[in-house]
Short mmCIF file of the C-alpha atoms (twelve columns), coordinates in Angstrom:
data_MODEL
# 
_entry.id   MODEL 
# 
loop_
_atom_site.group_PDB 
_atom_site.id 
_atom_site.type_symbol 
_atom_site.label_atom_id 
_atom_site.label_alt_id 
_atom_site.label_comp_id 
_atom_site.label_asym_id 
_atom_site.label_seq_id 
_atom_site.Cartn_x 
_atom_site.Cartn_y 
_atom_site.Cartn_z 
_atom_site.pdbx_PDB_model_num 
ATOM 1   C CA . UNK A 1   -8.361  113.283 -11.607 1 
ATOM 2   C CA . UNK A 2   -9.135  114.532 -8.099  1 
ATOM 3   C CA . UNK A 3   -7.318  112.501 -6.494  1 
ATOM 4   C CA . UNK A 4   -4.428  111.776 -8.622  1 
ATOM 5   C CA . UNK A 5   -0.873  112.531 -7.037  1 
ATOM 6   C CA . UNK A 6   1.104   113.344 -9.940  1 
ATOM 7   C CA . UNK A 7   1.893   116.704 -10.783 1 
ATOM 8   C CA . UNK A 8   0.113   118.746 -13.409 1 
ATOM 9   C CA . UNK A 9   0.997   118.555 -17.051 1 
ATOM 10  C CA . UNK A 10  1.609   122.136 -18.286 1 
ATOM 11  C CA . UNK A 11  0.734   121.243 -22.092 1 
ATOM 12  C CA . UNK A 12  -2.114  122.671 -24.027 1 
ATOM 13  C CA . UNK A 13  -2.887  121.434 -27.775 1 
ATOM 14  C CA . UNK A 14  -5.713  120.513 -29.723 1 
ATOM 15  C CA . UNK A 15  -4.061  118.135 -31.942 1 
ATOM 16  C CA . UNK A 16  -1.005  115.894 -30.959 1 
ATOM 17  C CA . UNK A 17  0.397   112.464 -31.260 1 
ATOM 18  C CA . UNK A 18  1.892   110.177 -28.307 1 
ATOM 19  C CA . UNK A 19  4.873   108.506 -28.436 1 
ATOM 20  C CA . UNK A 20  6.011   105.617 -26.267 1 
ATOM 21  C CA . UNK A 21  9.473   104.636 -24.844 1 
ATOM 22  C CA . UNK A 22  9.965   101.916 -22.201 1 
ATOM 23  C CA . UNK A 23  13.116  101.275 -20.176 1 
ATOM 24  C CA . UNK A 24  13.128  98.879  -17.564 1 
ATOM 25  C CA . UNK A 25  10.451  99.694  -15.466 1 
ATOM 26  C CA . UNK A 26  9.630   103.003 -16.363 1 
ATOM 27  C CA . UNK A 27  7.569   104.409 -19.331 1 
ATOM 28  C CA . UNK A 28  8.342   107.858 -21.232 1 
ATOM 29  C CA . UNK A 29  5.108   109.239 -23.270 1 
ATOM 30  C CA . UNK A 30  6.327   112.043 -25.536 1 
ATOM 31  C CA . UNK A 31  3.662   114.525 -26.246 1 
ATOM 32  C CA . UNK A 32  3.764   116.486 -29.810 1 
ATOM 33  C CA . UNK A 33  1.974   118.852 -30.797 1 
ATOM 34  C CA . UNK A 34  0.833   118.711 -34.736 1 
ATOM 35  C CA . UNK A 35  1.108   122.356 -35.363 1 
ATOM 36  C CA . UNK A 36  3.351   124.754 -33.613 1 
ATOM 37  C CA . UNK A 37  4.326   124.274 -29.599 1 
ATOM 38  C CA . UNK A 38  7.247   122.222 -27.402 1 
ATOM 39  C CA . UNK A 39  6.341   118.781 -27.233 1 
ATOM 40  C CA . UNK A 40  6.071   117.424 -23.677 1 
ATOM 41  C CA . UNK A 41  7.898   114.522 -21.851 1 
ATOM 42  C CA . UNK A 42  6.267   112.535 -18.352 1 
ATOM 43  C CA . UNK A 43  8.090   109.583 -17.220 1 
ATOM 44  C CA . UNK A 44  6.084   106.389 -15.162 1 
ATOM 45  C CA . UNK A 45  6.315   104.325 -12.928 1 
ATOM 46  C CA . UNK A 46  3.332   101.462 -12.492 1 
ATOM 47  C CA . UNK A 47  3.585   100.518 -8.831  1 
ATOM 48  C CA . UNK A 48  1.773   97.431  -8.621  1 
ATOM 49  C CA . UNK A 49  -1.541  98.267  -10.137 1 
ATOM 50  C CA . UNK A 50  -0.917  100.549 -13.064 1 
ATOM 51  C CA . UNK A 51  -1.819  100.381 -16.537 1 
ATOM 52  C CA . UNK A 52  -3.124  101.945 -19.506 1 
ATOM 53  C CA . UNK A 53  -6.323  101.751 -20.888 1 
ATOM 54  C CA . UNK A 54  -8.439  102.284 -24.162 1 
ATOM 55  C CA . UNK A 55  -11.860 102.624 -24.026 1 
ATOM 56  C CA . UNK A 56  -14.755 104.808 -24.772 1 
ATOM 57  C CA . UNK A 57  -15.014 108.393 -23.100 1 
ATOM 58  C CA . UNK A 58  -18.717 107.554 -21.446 1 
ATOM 59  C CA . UNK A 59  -16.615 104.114 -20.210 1 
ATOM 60  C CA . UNK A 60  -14.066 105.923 -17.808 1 
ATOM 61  C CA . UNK A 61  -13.190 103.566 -15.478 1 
ATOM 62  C CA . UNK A 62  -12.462 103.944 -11.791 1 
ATOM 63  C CA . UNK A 63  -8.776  104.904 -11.122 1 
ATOM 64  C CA . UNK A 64  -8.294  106.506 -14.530 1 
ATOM 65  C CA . UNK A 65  -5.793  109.387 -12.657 1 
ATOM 66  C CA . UNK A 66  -4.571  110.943 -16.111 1 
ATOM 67  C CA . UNK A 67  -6.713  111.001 -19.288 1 
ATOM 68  C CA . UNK A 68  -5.821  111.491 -22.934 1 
ATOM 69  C CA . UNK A 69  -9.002  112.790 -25.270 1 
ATOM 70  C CA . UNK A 70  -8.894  111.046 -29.051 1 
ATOM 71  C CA . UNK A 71  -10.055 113.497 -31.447 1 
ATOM 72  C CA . UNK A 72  -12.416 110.719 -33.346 1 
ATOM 73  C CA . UNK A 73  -16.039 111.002 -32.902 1 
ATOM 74  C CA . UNK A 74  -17.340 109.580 -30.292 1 
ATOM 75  C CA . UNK A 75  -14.118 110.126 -28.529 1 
ATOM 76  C CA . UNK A 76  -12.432 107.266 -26.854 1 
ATOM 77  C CA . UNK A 77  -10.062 108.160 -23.657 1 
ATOM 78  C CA . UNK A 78  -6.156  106.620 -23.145 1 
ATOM 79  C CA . UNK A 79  -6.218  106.510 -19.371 1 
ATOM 80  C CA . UNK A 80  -3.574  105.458 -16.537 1 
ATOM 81  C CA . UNK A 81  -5.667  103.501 -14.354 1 
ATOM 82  C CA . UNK A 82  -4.019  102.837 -10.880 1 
ATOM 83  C CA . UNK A 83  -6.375  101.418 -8.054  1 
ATOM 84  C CA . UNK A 84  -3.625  101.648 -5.193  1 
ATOM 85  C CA . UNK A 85  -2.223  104.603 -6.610  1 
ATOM 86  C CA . UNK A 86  1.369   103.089 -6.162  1 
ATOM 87  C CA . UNK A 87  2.254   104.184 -9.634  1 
ATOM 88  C CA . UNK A 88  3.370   108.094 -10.513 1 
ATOM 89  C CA . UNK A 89  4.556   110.067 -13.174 1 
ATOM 90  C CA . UNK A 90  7.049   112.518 -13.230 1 
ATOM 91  C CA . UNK A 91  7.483   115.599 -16.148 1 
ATOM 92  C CA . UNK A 92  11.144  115.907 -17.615 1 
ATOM 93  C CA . UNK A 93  12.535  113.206 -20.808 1 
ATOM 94  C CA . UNK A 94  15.401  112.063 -18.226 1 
ATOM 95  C CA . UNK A 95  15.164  108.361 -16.548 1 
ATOM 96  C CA . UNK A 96  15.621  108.140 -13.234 1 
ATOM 97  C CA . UNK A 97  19.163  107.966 -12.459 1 
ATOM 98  C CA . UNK A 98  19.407  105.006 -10.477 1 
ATOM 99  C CA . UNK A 99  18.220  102.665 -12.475 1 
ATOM 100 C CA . UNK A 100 20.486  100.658 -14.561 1 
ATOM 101 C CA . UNK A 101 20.363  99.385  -17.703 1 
ATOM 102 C CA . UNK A 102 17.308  97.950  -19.249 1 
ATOM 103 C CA . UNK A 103 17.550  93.949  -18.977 1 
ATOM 104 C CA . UNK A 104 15.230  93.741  -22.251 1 
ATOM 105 C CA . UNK A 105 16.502  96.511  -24.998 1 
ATOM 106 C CA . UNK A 106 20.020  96.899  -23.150 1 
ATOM 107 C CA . UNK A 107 21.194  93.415  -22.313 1 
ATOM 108 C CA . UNK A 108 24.607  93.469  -23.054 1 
ATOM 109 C CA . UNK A 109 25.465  96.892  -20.763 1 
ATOM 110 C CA . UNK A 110 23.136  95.088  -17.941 1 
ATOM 111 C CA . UNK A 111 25.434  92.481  -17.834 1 
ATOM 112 C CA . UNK A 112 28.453  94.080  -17.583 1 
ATOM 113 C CA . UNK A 113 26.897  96.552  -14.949 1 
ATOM 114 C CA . UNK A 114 26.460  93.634  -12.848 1 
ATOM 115 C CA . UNK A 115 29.394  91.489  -13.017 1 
ATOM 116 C CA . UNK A 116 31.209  94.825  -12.960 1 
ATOM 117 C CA . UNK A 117 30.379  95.723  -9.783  1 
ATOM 118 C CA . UNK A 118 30.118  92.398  -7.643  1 
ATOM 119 C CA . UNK A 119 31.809  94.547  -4.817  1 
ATOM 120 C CA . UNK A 120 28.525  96.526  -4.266  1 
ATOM 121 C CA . UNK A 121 26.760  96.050  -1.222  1 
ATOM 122 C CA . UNK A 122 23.541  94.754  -2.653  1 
ATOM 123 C CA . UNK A 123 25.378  91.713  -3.179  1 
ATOM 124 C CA . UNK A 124 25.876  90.997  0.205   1 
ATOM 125 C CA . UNK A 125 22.366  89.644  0.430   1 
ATOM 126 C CA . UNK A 126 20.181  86.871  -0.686  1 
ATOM 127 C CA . UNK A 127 20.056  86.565  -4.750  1 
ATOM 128 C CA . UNK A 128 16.419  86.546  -4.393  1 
ATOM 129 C CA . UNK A 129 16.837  90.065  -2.716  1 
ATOM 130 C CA . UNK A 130 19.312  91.486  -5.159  1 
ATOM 131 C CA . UNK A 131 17.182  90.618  -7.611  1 
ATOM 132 C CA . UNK A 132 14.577  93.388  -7.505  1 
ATOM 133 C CA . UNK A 133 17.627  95.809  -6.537  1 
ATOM 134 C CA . UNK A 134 16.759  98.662  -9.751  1 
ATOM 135 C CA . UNK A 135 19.945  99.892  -9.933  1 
ATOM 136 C CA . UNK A 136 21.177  96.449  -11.409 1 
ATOM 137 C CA . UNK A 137 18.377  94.444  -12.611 1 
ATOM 138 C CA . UNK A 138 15.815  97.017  -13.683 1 
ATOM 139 C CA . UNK A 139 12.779  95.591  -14.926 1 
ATOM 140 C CA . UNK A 140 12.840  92.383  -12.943 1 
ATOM 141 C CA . UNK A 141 10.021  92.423  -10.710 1 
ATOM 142 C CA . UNK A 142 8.517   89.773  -7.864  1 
ATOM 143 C CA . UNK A 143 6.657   86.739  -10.777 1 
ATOM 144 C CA . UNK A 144 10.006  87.415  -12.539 1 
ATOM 145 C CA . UNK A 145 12.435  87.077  -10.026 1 
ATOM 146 C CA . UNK A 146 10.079  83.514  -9.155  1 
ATOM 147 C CA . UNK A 147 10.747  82.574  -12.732 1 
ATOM 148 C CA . UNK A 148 14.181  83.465  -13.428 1 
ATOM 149 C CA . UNK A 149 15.384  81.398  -10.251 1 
ATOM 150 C CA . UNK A 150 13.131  78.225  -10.584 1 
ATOM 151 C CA . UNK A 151 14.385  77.723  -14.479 1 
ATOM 152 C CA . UNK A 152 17.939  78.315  -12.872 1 
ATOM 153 C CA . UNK A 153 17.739  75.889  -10.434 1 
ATOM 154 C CA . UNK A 154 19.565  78.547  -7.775  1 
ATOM 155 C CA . UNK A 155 18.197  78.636  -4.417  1 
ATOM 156 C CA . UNK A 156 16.741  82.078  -3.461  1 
ATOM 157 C CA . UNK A 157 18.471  82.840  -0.684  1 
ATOM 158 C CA . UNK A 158 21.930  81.884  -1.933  1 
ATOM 159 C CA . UNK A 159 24.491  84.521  -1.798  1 
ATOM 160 C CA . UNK A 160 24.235  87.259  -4.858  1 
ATOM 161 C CA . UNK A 161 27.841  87.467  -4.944  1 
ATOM 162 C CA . UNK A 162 28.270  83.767  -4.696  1 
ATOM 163 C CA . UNK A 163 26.248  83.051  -7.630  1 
ATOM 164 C CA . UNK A 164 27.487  86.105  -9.764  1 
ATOM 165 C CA . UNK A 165 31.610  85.470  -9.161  1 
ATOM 166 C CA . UNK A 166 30.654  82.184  -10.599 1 
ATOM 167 C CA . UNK A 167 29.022  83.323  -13.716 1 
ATOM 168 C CA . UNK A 168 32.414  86.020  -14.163 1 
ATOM 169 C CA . UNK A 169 34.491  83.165  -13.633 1 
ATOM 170 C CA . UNK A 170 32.856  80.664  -16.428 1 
ATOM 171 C CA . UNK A 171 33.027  83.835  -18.614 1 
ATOM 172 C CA . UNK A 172 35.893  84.162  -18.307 1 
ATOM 173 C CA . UNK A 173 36.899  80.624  -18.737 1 
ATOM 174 C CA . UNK A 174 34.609  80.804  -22.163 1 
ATOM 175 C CA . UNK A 175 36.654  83.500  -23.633 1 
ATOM 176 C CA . UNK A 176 40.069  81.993  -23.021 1 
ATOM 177 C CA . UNK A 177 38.808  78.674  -24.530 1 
ATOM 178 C CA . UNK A 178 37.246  80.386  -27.812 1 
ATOM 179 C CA . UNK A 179 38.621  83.269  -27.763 1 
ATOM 180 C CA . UNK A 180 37.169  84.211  -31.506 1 
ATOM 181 C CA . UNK A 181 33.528  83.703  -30.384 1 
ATOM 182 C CA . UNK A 182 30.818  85.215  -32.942 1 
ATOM 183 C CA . UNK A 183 27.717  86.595  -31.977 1 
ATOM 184 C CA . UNK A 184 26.057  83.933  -33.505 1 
ATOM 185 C CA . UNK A 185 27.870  81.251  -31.419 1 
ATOM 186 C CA . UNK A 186 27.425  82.936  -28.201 1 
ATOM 187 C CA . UNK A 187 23.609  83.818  -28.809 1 
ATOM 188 C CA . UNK A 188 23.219  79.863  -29.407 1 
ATOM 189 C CA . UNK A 189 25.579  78.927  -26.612 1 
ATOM 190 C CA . UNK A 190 22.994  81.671  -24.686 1 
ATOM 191 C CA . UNK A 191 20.184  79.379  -25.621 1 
ATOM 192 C CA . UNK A 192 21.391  76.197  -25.303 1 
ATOM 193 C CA . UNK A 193 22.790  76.830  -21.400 1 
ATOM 194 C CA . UNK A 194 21.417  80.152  -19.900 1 
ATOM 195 C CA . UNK A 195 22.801  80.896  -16.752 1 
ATOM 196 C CA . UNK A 196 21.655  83.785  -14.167 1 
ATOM 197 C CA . UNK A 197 22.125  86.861  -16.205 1 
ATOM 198 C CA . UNK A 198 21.417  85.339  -19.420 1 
ATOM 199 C CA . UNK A 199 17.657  84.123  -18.048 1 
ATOM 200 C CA . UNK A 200 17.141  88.134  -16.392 1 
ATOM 201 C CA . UNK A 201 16.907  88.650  -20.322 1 
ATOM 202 C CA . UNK A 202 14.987  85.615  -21.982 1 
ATOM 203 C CA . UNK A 203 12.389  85.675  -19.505 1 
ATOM 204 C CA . UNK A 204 11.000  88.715  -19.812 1 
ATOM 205 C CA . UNK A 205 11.361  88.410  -23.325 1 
ATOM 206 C CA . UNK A 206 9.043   85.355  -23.397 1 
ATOM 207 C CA . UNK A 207 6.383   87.706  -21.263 1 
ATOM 208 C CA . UNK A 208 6.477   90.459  -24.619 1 
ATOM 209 C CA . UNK A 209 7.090   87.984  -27.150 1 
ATOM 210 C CA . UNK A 210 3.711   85.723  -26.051 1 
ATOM 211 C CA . UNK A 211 1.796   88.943  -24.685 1 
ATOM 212 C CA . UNK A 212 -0.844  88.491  -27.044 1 
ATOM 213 C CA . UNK A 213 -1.736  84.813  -26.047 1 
ATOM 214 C CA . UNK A 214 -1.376  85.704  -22.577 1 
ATOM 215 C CA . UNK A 215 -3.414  89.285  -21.889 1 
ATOM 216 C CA . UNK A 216 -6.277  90.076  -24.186 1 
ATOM 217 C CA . UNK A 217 -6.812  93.602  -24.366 1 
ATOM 218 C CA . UNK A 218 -11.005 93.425  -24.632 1 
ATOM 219 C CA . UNK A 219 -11.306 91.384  -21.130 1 
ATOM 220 C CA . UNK A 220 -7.746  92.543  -19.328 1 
ATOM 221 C CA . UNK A 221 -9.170  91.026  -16.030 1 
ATOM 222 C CA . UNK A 222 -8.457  87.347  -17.341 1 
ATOM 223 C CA . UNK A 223 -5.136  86.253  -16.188 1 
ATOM 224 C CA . UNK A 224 -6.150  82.725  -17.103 1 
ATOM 225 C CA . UNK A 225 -3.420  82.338  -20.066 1 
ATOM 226 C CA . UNK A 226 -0.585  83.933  -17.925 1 
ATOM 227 C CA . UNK A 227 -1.234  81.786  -15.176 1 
ATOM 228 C CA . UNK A 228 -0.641  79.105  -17.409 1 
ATOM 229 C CA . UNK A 229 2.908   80.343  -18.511 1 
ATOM 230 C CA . UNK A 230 3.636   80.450  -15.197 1 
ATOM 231 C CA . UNK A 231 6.030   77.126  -13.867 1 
ATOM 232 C CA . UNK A 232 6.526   78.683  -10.098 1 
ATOM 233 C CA . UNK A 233 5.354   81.958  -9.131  1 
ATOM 234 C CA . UNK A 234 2.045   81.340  -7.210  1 
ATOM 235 C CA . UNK A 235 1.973   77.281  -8.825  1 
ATOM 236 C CA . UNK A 236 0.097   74.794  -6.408  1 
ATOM 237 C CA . UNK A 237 3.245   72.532  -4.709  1 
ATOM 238 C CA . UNK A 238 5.618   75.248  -4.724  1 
ATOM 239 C CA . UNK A 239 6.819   77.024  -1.446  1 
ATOM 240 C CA . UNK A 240 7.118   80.793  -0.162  1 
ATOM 241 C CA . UNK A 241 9.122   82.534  2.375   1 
ATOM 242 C CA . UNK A 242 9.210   86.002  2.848   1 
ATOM 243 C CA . UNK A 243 12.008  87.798  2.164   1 
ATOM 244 C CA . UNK A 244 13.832  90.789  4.358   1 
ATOM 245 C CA . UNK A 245 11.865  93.730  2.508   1 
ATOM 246 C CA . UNK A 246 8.208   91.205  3.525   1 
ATOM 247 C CA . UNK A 247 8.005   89.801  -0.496  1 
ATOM 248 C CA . UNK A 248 7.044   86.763  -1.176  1 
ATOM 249 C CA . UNK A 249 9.204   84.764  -2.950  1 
ATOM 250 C CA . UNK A 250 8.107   81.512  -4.644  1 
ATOM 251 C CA . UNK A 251 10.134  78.421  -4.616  1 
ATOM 252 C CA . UNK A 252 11.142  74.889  -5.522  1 
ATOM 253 C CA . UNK A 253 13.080  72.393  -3.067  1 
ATOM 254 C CA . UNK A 254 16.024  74.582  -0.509  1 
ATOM 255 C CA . UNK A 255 15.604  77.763  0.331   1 
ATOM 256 C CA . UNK A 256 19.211  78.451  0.568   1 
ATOM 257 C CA . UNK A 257 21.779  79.346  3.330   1 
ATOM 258 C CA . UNK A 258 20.553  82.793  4.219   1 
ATOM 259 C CA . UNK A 259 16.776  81.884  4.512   1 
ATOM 260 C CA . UNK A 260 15.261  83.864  7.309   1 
ATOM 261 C CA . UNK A 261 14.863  82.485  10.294  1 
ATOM 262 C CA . UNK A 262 11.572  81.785  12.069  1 
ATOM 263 C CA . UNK A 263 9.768   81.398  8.959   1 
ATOM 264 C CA . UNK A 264 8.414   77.569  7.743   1 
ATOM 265 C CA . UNK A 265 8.272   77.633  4.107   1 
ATOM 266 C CA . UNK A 266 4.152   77.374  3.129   1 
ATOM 267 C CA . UNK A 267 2.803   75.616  -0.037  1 
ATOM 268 C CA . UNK A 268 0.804   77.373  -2.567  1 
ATOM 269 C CA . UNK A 269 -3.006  75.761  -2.547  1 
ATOM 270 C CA . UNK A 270 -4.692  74.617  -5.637  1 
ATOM 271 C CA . UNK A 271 -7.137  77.200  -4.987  1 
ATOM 272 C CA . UNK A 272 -4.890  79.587  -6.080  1 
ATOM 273 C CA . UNK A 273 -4.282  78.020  -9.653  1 
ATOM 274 C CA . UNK A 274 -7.952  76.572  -10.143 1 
ATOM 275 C CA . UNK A 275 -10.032 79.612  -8.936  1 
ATOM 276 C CA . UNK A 276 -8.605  82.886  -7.321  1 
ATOM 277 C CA . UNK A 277 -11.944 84.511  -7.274  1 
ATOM 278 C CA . UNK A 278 -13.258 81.465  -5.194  1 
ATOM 279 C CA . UNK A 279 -14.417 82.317  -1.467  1 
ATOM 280 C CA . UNK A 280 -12.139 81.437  1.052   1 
ATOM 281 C CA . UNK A 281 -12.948 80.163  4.028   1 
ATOM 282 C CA . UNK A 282 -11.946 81.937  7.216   1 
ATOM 283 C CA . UNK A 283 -9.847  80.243  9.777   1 
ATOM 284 C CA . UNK A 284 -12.370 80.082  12.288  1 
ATOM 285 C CA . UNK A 285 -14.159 77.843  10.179  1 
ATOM 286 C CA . UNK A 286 -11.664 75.777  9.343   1 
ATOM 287 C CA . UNK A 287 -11.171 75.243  13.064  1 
ATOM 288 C CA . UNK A 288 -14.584 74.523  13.773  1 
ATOM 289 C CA . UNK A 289 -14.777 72.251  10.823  1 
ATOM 290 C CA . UNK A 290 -12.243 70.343  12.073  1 
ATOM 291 C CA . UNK A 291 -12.988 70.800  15.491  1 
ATOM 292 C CA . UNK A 292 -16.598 68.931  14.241  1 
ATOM 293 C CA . UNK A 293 -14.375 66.160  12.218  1 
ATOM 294 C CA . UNK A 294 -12.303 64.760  15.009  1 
ATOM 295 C CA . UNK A 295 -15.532 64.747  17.676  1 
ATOM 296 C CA . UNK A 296 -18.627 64.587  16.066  1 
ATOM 297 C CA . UNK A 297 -20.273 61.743  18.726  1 
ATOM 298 C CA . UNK A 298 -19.115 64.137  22.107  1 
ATOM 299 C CA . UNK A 299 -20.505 67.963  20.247  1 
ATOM 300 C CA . UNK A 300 -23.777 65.479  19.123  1 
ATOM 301 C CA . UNK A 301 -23.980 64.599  22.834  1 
ATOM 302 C CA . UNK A 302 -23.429 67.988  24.418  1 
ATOM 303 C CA . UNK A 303 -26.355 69.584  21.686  1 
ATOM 304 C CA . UNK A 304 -28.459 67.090  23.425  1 
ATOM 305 C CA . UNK A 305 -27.875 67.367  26.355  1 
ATOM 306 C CA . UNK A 306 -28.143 71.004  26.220  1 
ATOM 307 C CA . UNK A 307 -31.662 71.309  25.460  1 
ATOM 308 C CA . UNK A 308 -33.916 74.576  26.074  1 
ATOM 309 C CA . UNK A 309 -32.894 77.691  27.744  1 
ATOM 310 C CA . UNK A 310 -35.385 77.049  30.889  1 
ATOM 311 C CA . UNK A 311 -33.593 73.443  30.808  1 
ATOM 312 C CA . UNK A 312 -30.086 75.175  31.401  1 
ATOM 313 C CA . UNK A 313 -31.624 78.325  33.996  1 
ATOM 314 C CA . UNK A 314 -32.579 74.774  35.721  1 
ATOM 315 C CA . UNK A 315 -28.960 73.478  35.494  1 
ATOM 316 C CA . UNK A 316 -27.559 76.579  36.870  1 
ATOM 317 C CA . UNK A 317 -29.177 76.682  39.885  1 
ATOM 318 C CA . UNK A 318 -28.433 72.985  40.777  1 
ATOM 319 C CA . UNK A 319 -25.149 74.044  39.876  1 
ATOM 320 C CA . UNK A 320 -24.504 77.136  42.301  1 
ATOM 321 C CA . UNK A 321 -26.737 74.917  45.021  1 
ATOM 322 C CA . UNK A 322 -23.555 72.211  44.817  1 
ATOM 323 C CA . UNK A 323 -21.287 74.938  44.486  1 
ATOM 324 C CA . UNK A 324 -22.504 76.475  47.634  1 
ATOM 325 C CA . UNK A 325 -21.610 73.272  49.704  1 
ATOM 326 C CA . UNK A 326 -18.083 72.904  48.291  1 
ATOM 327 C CA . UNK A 327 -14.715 74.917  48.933  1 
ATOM 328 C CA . UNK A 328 -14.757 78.293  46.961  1 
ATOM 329 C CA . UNK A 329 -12.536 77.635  43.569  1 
ATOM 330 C CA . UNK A 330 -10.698 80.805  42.667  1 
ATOM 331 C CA . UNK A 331 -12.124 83.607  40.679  1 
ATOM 332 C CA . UNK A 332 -9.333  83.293  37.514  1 
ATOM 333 C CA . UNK A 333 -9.786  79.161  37.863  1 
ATOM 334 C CA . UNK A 334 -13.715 79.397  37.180  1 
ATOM 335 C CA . UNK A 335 -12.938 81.765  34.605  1 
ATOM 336 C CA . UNK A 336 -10.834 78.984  32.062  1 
ATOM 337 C CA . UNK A 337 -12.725 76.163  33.414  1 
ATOM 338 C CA . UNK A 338 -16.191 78.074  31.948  1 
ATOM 339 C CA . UNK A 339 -14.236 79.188  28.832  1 
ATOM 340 C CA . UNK A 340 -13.225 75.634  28.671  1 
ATOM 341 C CA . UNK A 341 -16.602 74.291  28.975  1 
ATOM 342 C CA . UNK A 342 -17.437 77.116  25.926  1 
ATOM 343 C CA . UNK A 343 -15.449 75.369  23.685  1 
ATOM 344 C CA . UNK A 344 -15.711 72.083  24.180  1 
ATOM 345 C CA . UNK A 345 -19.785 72.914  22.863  1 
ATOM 346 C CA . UNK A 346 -18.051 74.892  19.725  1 
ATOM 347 C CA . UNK A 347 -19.308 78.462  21.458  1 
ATOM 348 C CA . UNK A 348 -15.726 80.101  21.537  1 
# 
C-alpha cells in the first residue's frame, strides 16, 4: 500500500505457492514460483497490531500494507493488516540475529541459552523485565510474561538472576540424584512441577494448542474466548505496575524487591473483563458524581438560591456596594476565593 513502510518485494510470477515458517516472534513467508524463477524470502515482525488476513478482494480491509492475489475466481486477497504500523517485514531467509532460540519449536537450546548465560546483563533486572528481553526468551510477549509469572507464583520484580541460579541449581541437583533420567521421566517430571523456564514453553503452547476455541477466524474481533483463558493478564482483582521500559505488567499479591518506586500498584476493573467496548466515564465525571454524592442537600441549596440571571446581576451589585465600604482584599485572594465559590456550585 501507500503507506506501507516495508521495502518493495522484487518478485514477479503469475503462479506461486506460500510457505510459512515461524520462529519466535518472527514469521518467514517463502515465495515459489510454479514454473521457472528464484523463489523469494520476507521475514516479519507483528508489532502489536499485525496479522494476516483472508478475505475477499472487493473486502480489503483498512491497514492491509502487503497483499497476496489468489488465482481462484473471484479472487480472495492474503493481506498483512497492521493499524499502528508497528509491524515490518524485511527481504532475505536469515532471522534476525539477536534473537535466541524459539521457546516453542526450540525449547531445549532456549533453555540452555538462558541458564548458560546468567552472567549477562539483562539479568541484572527485574524477571518481569528480562522476560521480554528477545535475545533470551523470544516469543514471550507482555499477556505471556503476565501468565508465565502468575502460574509460577514468582514476584515480577524479583531478581532474573535470582530466580534463574535457582532453577540451574535444582537442575543440577536433579541430575546428580537420577542421573539416568529418560525423556519420558523428565517430560512428566516437566508436567507435574514446571518451574520458570519450563512454563516460557507450556504456556505458549496452550495459546496454539487451544487457538481454535479461542480466535475464530470468521469474526477475529471477538476476544471473548481468550479472555477467558486468561487467569491474570488484564483479570478484574489483579494489580499492575509499570515496569522500567512503561509496560504494564499484571500481578497477583508482592510486587517484588525491585518494584519501582513512586508507583501504587492499581487493580484491574470489572469493566475490563465484562465489557471492554463499554463507555467509560471521564474523570471529571466521576468527580462531579461524587462531588453530588457526598453534598447533595448544600449543591440543592445553592441551585436555589441561585435563581435567574437578572436575580444574580442583582446580587452583584449589592455585592460590590458592601465591597466598596470594606478594606480592599488582594487581587490573587479574590481570585481563589471566586474560584472557590465556582466549585462549591459544581461550575469548575
Amino acid at each position: 500500500s501507500a503507506v506501507a513502510r516495508g521495502p518493495e518485494v522484487p518478485f514477479s510470477s503469475q503462479a506461486y505457492r506460500i510457505v510459512a515458517t515461524a520462529r519466535g516472534k518472527e514469521l518467514r513467508l517463502t515465495l515459489a514460483p510454479l514454473g521457472t524463477g528464484e523463489p523469494c524470502h520476507l521475514v516479519f515482525r507483528f508489532g502489536m497490531s499485525g496479522s494476516f488476513r483472508l478475505c475477499p478482494a472487493e473486502q480489503l480491509p483498512r491497514h492491509a500494507h502487503l497483499r497476496f492475489r489468489t488465482s481462484e475466481s473471484p479472487p480472495r486477497l492474503l493481506c498483512f493488516v497492521d493499524a499502528r504500523r508497528f509491524g515490518s517485514w524485511r527481504l532475505g531467509a536469515g532471522w534476525e540475529p539477536q534473537r535466541g532460540p524459539c521457546v516453542l519449536a526450540e525449547y531445549q537450546p532456549f533453555r540452555e541459552n538462558v541458564l548458560r548465560n546468567l552472567d549477562d546483563r539483562a539479568f541484572d533486572r527485574p524477571i518481569c523485565e528480562a522476560l521480554l528481553n528477545q535475545k533470551f526468551f523470544n516469543g514471550i510477549g507482555n499477556y505471556l510474561r503476565a501468565e508465565i509469572l502468575y502460574r509460577s507464583k514468582i514476584p515480577p520484580f524479583e531478581k532474573a538472576r535470582t530466580v534463574l541460579e535457582a532453577l540451574k541449581d535444582q537442575e543440577l541437583a536433579k541430575r546428580k540424584k537420577n542421573p539416568s533420567l529418560t525423556l519420558s521421566k523428565k517430560l512428566k517430571m516437566m508436567q507435574e512441577s514446571p518451574d520458570l523456564l519450563e512454563l516460557c514453553h507450556s504456556v505458549p503452547m496452550e495459546v496454539v494448542a487451544a487457538e481454535k476455541n479461542l480466535l475464530d477466524p470468521a469474526h477475529p474481533d471477538n476476544y471473548a474466548a481468550f479472555k477467558d483463558w486468561l487467569q491474570c493478564y488484564l483479570v478484574p482483582g489483579m494489580s499492575s505496575l509499570r515496569d522500567r521500559n512503561g509496560r504494564t505488567i499484571w500481578f497477583q499479591g508482592d510486587p517484588g524487591p525491585m518494584a519501582p518506586k513512586g508507583q501504587m500498584p492499581r487493580k484491574a476493573r470489572a469493566q475490563l473483563k465484562a465489557d471492554p467496548k463499554a463507555p467509560k466515564a471521564s474523570t471529571r465525571a466521576l468527580r462531579q458524581q461524587r462531588r453530588a454524592a457526598a453534598q447533595p442537600s448544600t449543591l440543592a441549596k445553592e441551585e436555589v438560591v441561585d435563581g435567574p440571571r437578572k436575580g444574580r446581576a442583582r446580587r452583584r451589585k449589592a455585592a460590590a456596594a458592601l465591597a466598596s465600604s470594606e478594606p480592599e482584599v488582594p487581587v490573587r485572594a479574590r481570585r481563589s476565593l471566586r474560584t472557590s465559590a465556582r466549585r462549591g456550585r459544581g461550575e469548575a
